[in-house]
């Protein structure tokens, strides 16, 4: 029979599916997949319920409800000083992964090159390759996940169409500095390229760090599209509401891609997110503060169990080096072992690399956007596991 699409046909089952199934099988606490275990703000959910009852419930406008596009434009101004035309420069999508797909579909041609920074969210590479473009990967350097500027500069060429930039970064928790962002901007300008900025964790930043959209740097306004996520901002990951902001000349092909992917997004959820984006500053500060406390709780538990804990300045995730425990296998073997024996599931960091040879194999990623009691119990289980491994 004729072969199916070579990119998607050759993809295996994701490690997230594998580890979640293993966690269920063994009754483990699942700190693998990145979703909160609460239900999001009461008032935002109430706004959605009201909108469902009152309607409308038919197809909303293809680019998104005017109320939400206005709210996205207002949030760009409020948080970053960006003046956005809500009618021409904002698109609502069915989740941030769809937004990424629309951006890459709308901007890439076969033969183009797209740079990604690894470890990277696992959808980047297959979407780029499905567009007929080539992925050029640059590995950040642990434990601080520093950006190797010489390697980045060498990766850019006349074939470079765009770079995908994720800040704050999943899975590392890195928040890129202004200096690093300026270095990226300089290369984008030098090579007449674009930047697709995955900024879904924009409000989940800790330790005094600040999220700086690449779009706010000089001369980058016309070369960047930035992606946001109501799922991350309001702890409502199941709603799958994303939004893209960018200049009209880039948004035009992206919107055309969107119309053939999902066309539109549930109107009641859009209406509720529009309400949510107008919440007081105290909400956004409280969200970051709450997650920072959870990060600290998880980090403390991992250290007490004997891990070396890497810094994390944003997102839902913290990475830890398990070598001090005396475990001599790979990160995938370690994550399977703790799922079965400690009843705690994590994700091997090597899963976020396209080339296994470029990946570290001694780090595990834990998700900390869970109830404090769950994090405390997971830490206790890991501590017990570590004692058995080390023979203490």
Coordinates of C-alpha atoms in Angstrom, one line a residue, residues 61-62 89 91 115 140 186 218 266 269 276 278 282 288 314 362 364 368 390:
X61 CA -16.2 34.9 13.9
X62 CA -13.3 32.9 12.4
X89 CA -3.2 41.7 14.5
X91 CA -6.1 35.7 16.2
X115 CA 15.9 27.0 14.3
X140 CA 21.2 25.0 25.6
X186 CA 20.3 40.9 16.1
X218 CA 13.9 47.5 18.8
X266 CA -16.0 27.7 21.3
X269 CA -15.0 29.9 26.5
X276 CA -10.4 36.9 32.7
X278 CA -9.3 42.0 32.5
X282 CA -3.4 41.0 42.0
X288 CA 3.0 33.6 40.0
X314 CA 9.2 30.1 35.4
X362 CA 20.8 12.2 33.8
X364 CA 14.2 14.2 35.1
X368 CA 4.9 21.2 40.5
X390 CA 21.6 4.5 48.2

